[in-house]
PDB file of C-alpha atoms in Angstrom:
ATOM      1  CA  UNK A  20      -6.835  23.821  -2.484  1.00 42.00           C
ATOM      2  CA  UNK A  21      -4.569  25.358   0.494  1.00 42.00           C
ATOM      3  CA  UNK A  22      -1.894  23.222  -0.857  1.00 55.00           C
ATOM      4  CA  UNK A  23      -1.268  24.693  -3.977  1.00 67.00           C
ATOM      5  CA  UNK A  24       1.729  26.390  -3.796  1.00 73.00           C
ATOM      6  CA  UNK A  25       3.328  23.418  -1.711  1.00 70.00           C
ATOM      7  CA  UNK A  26       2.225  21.009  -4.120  1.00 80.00           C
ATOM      8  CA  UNK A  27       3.588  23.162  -7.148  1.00 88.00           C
ATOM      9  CA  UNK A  28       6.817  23.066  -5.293  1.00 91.00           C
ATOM     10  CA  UNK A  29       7.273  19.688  -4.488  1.00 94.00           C
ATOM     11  CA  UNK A  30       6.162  19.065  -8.577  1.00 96.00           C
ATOM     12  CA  UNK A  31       8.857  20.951  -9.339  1.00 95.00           C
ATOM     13  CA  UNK A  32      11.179  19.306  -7.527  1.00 96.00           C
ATOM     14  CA  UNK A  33      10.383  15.970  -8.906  1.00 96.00           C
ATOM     15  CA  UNK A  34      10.938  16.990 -12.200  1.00 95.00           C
ATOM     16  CA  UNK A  35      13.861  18.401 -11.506  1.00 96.00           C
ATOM     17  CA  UNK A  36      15.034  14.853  -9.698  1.00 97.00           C
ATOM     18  CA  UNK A  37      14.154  13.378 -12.972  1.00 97.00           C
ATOM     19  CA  UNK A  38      15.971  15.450 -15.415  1.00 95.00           C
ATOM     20  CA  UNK A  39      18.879  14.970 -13.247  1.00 95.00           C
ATOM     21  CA  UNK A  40      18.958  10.875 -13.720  1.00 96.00           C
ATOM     22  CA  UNK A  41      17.832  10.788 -17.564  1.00 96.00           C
ATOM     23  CA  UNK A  42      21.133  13.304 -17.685  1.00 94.00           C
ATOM     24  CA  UNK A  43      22.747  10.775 -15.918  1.00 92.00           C
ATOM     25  CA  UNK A  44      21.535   7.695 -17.636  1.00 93.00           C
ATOM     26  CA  UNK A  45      19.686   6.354 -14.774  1.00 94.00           C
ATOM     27  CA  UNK A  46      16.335   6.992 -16.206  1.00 96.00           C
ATOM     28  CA  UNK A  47      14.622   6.676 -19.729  1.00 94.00           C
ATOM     29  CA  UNK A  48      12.581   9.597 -21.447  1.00 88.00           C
ATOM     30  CA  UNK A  49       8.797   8.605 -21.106  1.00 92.00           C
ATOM     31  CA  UNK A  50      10.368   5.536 -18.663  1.00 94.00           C
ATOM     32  CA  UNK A  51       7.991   7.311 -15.779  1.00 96.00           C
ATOM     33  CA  UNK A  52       4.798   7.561 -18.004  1.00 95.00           C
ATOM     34  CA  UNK A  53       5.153   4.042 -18.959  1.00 94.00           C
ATOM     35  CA  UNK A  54       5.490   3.209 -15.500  1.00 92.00           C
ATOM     36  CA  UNK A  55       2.202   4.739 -14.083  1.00 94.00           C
ATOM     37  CA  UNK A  56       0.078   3.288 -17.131  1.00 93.00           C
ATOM     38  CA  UNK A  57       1.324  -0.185 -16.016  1.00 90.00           C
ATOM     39  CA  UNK A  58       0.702   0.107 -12.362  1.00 89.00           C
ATOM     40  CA  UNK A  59      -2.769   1.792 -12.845  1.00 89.00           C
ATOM     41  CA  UNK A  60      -3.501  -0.968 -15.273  1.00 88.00           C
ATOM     42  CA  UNK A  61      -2.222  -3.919 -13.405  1.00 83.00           C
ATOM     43  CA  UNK A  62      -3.289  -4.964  -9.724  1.00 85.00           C
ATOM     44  CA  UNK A  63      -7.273  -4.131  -9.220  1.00 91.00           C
ATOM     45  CA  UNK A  64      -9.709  -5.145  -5.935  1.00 95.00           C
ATOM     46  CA  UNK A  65     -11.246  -7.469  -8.769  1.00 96.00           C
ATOM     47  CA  UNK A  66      -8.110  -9.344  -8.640  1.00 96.00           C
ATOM     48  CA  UNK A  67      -8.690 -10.216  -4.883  1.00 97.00           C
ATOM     49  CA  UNK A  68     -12.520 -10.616  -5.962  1.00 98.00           C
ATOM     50  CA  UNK A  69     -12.148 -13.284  -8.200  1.00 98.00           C
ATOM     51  CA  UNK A  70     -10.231 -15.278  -5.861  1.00 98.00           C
ATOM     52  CA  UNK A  71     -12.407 -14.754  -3.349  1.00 98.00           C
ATOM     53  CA  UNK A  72     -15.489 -15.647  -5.246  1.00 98.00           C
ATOM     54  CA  UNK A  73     -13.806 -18.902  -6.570  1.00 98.00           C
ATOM     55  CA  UNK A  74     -13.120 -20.292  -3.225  1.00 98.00           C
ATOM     56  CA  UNK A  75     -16.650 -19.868  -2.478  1.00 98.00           C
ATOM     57  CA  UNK A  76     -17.992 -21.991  -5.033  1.00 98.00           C
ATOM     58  CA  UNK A  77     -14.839 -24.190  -4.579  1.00 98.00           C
ATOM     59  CA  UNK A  78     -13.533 -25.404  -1.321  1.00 97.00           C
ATOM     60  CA  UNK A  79     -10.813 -27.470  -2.929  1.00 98.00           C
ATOM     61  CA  UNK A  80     -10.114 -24.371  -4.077  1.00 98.00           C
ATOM     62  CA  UNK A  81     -10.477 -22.687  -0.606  1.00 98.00           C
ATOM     63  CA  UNK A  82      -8.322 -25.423   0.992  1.00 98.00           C
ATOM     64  CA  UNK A  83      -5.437 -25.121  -1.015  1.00 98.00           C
ATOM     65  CA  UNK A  84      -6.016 -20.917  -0.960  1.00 98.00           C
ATOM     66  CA  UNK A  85      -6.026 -21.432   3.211  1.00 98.00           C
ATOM     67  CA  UNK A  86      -2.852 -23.466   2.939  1.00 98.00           C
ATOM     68  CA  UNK A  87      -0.888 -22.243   0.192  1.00 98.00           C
ATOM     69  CA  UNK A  88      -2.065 -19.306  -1.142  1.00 98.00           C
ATOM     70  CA  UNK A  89       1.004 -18.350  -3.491  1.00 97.00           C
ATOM     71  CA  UNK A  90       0.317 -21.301  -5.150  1.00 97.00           C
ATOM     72  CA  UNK A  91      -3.268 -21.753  -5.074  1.00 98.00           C
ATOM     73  CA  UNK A  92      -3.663 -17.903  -6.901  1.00 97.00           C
ATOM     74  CA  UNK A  93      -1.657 -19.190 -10.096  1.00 96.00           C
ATOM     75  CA  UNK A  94      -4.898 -21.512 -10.722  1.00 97.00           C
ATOM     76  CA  UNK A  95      -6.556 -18.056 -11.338  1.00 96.00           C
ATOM     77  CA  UNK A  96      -4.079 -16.596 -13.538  1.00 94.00           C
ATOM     78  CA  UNK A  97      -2.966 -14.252 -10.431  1.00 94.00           C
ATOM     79  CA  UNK A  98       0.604 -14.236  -8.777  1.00 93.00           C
ATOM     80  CA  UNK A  99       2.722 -12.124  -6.240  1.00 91.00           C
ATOM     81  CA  UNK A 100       5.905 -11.839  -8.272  1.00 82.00           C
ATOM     82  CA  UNK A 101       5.002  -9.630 -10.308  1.00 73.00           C
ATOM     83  CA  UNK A 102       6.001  -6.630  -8.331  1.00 69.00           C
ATOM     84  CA  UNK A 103       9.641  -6.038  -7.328  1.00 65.00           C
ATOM     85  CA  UNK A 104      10.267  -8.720  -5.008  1.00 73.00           C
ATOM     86  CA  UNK A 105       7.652 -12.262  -4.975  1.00 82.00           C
ATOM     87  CA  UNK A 106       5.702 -11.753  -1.597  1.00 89.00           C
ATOM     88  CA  UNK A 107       4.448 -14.518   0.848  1.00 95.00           C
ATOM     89  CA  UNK A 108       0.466 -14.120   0.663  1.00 97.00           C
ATOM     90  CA  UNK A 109      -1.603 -15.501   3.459  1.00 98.00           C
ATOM     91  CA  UNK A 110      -5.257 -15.699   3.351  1.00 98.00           C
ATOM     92  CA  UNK A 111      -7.270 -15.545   6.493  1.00 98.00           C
ATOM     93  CA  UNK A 112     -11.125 -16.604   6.063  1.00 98.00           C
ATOM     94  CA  UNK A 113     -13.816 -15.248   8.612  1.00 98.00           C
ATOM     95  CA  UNK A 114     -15.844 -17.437  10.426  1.00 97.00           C
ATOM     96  CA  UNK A 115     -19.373 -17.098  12.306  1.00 95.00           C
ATOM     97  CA  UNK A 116     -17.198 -16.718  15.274  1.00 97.00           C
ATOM     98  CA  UNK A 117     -13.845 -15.425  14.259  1.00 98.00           C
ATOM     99  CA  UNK A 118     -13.094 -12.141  11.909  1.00 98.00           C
ATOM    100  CA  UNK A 119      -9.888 -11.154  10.237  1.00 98.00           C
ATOM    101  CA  UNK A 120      -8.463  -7.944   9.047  1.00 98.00           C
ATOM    102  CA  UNK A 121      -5.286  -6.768   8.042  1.00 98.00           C
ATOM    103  CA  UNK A 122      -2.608  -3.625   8.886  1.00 98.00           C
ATOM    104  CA  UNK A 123       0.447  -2.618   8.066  1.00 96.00           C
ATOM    105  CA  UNK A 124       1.555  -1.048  11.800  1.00 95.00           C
ATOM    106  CA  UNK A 125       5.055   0.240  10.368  1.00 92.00           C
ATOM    107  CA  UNK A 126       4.170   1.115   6.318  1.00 89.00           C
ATOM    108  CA  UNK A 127       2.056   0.470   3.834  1.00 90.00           C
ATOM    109  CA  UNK A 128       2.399  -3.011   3.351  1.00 90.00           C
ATOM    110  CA  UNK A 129      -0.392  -4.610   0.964  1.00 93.00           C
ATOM    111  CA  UNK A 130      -1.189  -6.762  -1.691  1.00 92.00           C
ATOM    112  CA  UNK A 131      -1.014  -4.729  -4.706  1.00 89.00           C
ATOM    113  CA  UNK A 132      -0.888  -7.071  -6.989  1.00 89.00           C
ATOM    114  CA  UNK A 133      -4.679  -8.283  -5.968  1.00 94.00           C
ATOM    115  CA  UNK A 134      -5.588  -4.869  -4.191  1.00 94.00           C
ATOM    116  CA  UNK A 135      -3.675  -2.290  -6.236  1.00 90.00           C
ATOM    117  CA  UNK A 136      -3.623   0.492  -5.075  1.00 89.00           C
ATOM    118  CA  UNK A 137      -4.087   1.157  -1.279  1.00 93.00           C
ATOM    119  CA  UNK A 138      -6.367   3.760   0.081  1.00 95.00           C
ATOM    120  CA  UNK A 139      -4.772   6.484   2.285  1.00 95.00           C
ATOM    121  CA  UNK A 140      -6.928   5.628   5.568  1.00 97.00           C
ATOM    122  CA  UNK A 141      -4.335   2.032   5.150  1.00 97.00           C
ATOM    123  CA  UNK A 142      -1.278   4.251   5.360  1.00 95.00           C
ATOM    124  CA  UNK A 143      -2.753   6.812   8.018  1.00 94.00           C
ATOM    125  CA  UNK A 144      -1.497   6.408  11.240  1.00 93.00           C
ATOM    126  CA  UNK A 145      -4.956   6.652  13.070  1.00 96.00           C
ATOM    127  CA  UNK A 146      -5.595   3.163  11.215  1.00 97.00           C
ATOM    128  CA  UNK A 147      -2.130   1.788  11.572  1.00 96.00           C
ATOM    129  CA  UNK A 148      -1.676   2.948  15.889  1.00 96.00           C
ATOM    130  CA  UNK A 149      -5.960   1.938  16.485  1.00 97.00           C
ATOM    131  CA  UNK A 150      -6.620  -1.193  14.774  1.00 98.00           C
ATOM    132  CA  UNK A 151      -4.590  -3.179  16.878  1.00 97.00           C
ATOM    133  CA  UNK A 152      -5.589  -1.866  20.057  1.00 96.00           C
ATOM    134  CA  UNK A 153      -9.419  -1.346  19.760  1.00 96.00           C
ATOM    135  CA  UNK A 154     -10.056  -3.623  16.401  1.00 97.00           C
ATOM    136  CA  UNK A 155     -13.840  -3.708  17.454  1.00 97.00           C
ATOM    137  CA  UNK A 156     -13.795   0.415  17.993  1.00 96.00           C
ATOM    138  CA  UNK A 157     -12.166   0.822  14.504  1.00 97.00           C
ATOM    139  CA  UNK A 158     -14.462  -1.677  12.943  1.00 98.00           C
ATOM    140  CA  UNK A 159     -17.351   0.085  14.028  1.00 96.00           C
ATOM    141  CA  UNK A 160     -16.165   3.481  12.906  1.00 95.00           C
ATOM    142  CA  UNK A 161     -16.386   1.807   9.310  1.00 96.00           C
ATOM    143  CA  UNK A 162     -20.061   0.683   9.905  1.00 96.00           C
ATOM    144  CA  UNK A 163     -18.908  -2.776  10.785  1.00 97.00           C
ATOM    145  CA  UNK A 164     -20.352  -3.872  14.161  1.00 96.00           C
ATOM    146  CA  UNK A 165     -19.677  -7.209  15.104  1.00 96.00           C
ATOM    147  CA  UNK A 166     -21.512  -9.506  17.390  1.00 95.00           C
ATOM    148  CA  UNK A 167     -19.470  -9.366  21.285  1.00 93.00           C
ATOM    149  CA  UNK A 168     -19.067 -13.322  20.430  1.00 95.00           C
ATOM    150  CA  UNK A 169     -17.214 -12.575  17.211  1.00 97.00           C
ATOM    151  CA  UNK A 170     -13.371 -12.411  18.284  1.00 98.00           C
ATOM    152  CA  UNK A 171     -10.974 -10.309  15.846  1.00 98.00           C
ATOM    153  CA  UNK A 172      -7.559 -11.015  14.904  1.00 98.00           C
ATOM    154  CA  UNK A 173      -5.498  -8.664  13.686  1.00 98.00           C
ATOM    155  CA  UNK A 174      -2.927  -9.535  10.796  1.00 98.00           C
ATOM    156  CA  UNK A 175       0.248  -7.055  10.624  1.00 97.00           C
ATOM    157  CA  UNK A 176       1.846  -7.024   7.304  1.00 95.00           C
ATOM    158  CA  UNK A 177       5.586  -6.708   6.698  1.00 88.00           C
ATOM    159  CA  UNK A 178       7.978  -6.315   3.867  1.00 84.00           C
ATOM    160  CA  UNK A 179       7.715 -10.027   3.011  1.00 87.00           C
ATOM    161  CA  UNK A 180       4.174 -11.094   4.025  1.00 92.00           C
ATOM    162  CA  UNK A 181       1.218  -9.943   3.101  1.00 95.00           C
ATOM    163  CA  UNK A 182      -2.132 -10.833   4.000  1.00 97.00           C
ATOM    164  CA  UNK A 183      -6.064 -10.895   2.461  1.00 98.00           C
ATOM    165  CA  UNK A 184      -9.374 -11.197   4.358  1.00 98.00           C
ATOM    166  CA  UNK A 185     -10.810 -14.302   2.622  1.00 98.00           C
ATOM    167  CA  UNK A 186     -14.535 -12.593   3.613  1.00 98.00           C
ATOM    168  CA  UNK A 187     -18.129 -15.156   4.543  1.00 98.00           C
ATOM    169  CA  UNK A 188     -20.259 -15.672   1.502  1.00 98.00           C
ATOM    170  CA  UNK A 189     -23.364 -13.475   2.025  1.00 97.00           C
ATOM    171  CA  UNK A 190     -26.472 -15.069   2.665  1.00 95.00           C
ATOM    172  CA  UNK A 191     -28.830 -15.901  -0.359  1.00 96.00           C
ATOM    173  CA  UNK A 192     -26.196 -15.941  -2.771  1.00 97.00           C
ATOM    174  CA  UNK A 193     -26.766 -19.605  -3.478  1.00 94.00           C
ATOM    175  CA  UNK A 194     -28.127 -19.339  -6.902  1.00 94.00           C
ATOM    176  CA  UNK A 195     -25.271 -16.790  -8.049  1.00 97.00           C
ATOM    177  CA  UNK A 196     -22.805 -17.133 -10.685  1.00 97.00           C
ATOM    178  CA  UNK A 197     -19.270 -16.782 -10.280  1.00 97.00           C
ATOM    179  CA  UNK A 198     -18.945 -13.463 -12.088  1.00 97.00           C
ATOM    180  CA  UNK A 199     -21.664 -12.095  -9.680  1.00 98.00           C
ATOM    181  CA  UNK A 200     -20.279 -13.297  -6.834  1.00 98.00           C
ATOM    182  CA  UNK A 201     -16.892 -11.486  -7.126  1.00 98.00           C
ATOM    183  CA  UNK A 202     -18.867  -8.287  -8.297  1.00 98.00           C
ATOM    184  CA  UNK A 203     -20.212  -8.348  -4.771  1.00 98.00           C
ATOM    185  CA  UNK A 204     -17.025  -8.498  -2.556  1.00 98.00           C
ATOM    186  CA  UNK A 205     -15.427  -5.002  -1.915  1.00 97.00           C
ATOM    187  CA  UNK A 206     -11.854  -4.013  -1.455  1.00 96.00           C
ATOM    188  CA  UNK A 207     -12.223  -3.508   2.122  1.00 97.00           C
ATOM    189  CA  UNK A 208     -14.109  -6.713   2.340  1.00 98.00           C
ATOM    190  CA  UNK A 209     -10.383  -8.225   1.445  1.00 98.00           C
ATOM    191  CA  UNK A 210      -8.855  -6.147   4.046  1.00 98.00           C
ATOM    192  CA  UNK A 211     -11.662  -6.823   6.704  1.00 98.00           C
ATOM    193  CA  UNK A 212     -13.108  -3.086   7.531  1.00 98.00           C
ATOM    194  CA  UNK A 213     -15.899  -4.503   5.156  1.00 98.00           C
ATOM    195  CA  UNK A 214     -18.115  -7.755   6.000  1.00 97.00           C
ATOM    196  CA  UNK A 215     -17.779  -8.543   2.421  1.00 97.00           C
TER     197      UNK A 215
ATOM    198  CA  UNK B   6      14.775   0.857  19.845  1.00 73.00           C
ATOM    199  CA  UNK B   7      11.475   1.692  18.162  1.00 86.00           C
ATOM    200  CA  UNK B   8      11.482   4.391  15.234  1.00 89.00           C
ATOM    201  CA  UNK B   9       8.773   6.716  14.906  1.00 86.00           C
ATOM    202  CA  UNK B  10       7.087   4.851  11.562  1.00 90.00           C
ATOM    203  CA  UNK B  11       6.588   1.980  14.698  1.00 90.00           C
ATOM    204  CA  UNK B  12       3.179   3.628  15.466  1.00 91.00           C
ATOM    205  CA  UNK B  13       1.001  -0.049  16.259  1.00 93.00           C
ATOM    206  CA  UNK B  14      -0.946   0.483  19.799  1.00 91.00           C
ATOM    207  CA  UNK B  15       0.185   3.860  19.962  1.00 89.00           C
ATOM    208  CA  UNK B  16      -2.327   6.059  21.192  1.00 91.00           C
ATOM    209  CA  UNK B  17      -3.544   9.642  20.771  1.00 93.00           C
ATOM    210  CA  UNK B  18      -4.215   9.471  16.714  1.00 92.00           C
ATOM    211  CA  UNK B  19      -7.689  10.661  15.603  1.00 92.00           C
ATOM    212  CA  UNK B  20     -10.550   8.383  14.135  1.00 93.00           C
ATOM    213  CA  UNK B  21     -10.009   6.573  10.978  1.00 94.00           C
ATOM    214  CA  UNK B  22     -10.893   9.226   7.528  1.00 92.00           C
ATOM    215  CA  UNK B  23     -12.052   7.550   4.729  1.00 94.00           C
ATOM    216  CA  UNK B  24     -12.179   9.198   1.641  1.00 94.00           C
ATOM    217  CA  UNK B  25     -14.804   8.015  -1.177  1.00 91.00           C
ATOM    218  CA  UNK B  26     -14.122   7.437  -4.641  1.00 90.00           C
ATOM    219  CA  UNK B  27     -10.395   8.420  -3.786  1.00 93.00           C
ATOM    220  CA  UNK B  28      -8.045   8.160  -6.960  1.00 93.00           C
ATOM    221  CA  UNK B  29      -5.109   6.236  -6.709  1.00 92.00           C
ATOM    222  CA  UNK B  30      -2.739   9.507  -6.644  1.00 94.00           C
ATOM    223  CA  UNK B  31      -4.170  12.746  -5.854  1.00 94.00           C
ATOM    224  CA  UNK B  32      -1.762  14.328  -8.025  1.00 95.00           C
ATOM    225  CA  UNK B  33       0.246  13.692 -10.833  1.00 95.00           C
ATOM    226  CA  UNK B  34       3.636  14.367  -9.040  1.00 97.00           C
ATOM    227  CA  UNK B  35       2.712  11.738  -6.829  1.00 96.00           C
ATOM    228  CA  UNK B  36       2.309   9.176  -9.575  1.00 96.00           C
ATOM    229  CA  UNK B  37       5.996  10.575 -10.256  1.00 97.00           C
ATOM    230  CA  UNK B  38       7.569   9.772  -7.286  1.00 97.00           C
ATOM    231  CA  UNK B  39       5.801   6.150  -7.054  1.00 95.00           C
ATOM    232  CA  UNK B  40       6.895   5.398 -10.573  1.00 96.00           C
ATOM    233  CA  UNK B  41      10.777   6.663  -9.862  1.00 97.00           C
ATOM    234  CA  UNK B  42      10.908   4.880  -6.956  1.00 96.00           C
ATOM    235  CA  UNK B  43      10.081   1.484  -9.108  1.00 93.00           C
ATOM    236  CA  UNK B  44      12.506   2.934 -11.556  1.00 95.00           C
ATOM    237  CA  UNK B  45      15.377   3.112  -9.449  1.00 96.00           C
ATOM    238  CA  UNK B  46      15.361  -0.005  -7.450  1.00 94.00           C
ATOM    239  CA  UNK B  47      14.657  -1.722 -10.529  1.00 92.00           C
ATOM    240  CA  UNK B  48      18.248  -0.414 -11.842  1.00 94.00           C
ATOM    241  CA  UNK B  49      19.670  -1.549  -8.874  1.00 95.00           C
ATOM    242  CA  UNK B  50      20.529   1.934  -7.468  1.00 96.00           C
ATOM    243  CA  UNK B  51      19.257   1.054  -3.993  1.00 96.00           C
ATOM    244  CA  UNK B  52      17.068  -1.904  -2.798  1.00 94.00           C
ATOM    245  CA  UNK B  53      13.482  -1.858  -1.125  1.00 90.00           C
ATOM    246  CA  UNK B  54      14.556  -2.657   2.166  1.00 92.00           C
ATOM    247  CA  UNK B  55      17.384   0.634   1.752  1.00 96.00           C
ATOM    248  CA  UNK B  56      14.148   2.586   0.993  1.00 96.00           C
ATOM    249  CA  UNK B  57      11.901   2.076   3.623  1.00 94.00           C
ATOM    250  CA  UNK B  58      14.744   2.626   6.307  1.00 95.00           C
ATOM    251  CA  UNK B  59      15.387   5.897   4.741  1.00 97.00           C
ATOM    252  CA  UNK B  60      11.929   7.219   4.923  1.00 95.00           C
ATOM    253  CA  UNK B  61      12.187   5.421   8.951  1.00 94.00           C
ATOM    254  CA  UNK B  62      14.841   7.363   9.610  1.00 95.00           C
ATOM    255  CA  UNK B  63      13.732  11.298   8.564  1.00 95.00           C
ATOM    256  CA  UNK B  64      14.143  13.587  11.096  1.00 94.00           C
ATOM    257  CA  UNK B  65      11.147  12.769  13.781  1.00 92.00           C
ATOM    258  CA  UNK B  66       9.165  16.060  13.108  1.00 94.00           C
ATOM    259  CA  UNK B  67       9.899  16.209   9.111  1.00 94.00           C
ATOM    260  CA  UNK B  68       8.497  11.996   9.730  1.00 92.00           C
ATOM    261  CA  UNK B  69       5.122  13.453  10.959  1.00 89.00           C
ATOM    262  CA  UNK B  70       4.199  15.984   8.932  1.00 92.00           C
ATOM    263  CA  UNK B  71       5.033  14.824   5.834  1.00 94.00           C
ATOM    264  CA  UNK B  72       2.603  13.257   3.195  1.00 93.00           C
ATOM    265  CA  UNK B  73       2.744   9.529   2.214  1.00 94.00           C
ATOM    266  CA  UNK B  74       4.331  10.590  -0.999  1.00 96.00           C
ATOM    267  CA  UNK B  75       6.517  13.470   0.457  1.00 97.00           C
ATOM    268  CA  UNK B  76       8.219  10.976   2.617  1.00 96.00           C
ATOM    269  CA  UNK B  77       8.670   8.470  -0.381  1.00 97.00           C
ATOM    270  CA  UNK B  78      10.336  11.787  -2.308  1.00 97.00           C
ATOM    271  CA  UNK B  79      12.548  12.552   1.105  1.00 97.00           C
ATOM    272  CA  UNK B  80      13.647   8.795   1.384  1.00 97.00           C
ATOM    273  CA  UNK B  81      14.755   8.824  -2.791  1.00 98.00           C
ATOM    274  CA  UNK B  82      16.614  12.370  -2.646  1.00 97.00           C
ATOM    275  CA  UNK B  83      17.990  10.950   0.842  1.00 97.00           C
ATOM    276  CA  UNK B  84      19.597   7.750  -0.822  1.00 98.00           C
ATOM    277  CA  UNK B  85      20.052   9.235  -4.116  1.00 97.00           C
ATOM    278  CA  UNK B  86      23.152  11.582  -1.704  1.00 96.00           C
ATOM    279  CA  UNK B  87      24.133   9.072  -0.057  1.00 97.00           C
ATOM    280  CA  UNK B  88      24.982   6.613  -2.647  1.00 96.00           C
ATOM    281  CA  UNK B  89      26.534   9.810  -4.527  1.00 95.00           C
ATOM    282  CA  UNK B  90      24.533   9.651  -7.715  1.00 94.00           C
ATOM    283  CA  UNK B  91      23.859  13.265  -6.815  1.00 93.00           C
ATOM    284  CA  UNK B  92      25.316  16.106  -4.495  1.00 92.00           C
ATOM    285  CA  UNK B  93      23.639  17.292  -2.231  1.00 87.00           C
ATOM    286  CA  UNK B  94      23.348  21.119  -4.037  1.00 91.00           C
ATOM    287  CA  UNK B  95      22.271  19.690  -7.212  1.00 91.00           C
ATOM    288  CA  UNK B  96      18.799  18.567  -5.764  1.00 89.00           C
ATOM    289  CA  UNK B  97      18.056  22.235  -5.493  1.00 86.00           C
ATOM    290  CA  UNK B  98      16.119  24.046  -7.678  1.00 84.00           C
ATOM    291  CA  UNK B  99      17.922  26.686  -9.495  1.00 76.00           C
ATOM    292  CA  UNK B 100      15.620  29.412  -8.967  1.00 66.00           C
ATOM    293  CA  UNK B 101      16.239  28.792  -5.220  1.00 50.00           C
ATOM    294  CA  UNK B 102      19.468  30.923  -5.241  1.00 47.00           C
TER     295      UNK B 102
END
């Protein structure tokens, strides 16, 4: 890679950031290891899946998810406060005649906790500037093209809020378990640059 | 007054890159600076909202072409000065001199 030497640098660097604080007590040995393992184990797209696929067989379950859905994830095991500050969730579902998806126009704001981790075209600013001015445009760059009926709203994340695509349960899926449901909803299904 | 992280509707940005099978970090420093960021706002050195106006606040042109992660590592060395847990010369590397 071109990078190389930049990237060995910048290494470098960080380690030497890190002896500094374990010299100065502000970080354990191994602390950062132990960190990674839990965040690469933790928050997953089939997180976000699972809800997704219970509030299609459920719509109790998909009412209280629409109205409260801080609350209405703990009935899945699933919760935003596990992170370093509890996070408002919203979920917006599609609609034969309205879609969702959601941006962070100033960071990276996402829910990592039922995402993890975000891909880099979230945090790029060609997604972050052109999603909110030509949704439709962007959409279509990802393969989605939606009907000129369908109107698109566009969710913008912040530091307390976050938001989830809640995405339309494919046709001919009536006869499908739960399980198989959520294996067919995609992580940018829950961030709407999908259709499911 | 808008900062230059305040990109929404702004135009002139290229078409959307998506990159498949893309790994969480593409490298292991990376993974570093994500996990020392946790670290440190966990202990209470500086909070989340501190760290997001410190990466809002680089220099404009340092802003733009830095890497996600490069920006996270500029906003942590920035705060780490300013609240004094380090100087300023002791975030160089040695063999710099």
């Amino acid at each position: 890679m071109s990078d190389d030497h930049g990237s060995s640098v910048i290494s470098a660097q960080v380690r030497h950031v890190e002896s500094l604080l374990e010299s100065r007590g502000l970080l354990d040995a191994g602390e950062i290891d132990t960190r990674i393992d839990e965040f690469l184990a933790g928050g997953s797209p089939a997180n976000g899946a699972r809800i997704v696929a219970r509030a299609w067989v459920d719509p109790g379950f998909a009412e209280r998810l629409l109205a409260d859905a801080n609350s209405a994830i703990r009935e899945v095991g699933l919760s935003m406060a596990g992170g370093l500050q509890e996070q408002r969730l919203k979920v917006v579902a599609n609609t034969e005649g309205e879609h969702n998806v959601v941006v962070c126009t100033l960071c990276s704001c996402y829910p990592i906790a039922l995402l993890g981790p975000s891909p880099s075209w979230y945090k790029s600013e060609a997604y972050r500037s052109r999603v909110v001015r030509d949704p439709r445009g962007v959409l279509a760059e990802f393969g989605l093209e939606l009907p000129a009926g369908t109107s698109i709203a566009v969710w913008d994340a912040s530091a307390e809020s976050r938001y989830m695509v809640l995405p339309r349960r494919p046709d001919g899926t009536e006869g499908l378990a739960e399980d198989e449901l959520a294996a067919r909803v995609t992580r940018k299904g829950l961030i709407g640059t999908a259709a499911v | 007054m808008s900062r230059v992280n305040d990109v929404g509707g702004m135009s002139g940005f290229p078409a959307v890159i998506e990159e498949p099978d893309e790994p969480p970090f593409h490298s292991d420093w990376e993974a570093h600076v994500f996990a020392l960021n946790g670290a440190l706002i966990r202990r209470g050195v500086y909070n989340l909202d501190e760290f997001r106006d410190a990466q809002e606040r680089l220099p404009v042109q340092e802003y733009l072409a830095a890497s996600y992660y490069e920006r996270w590592f500029a906003a942590i060395t920035t705060l780490l000065r300013e609240k004094g847990v380090v100087a300023g010369e002791e975030l160089e590397l040695p063999d710099e001199h």
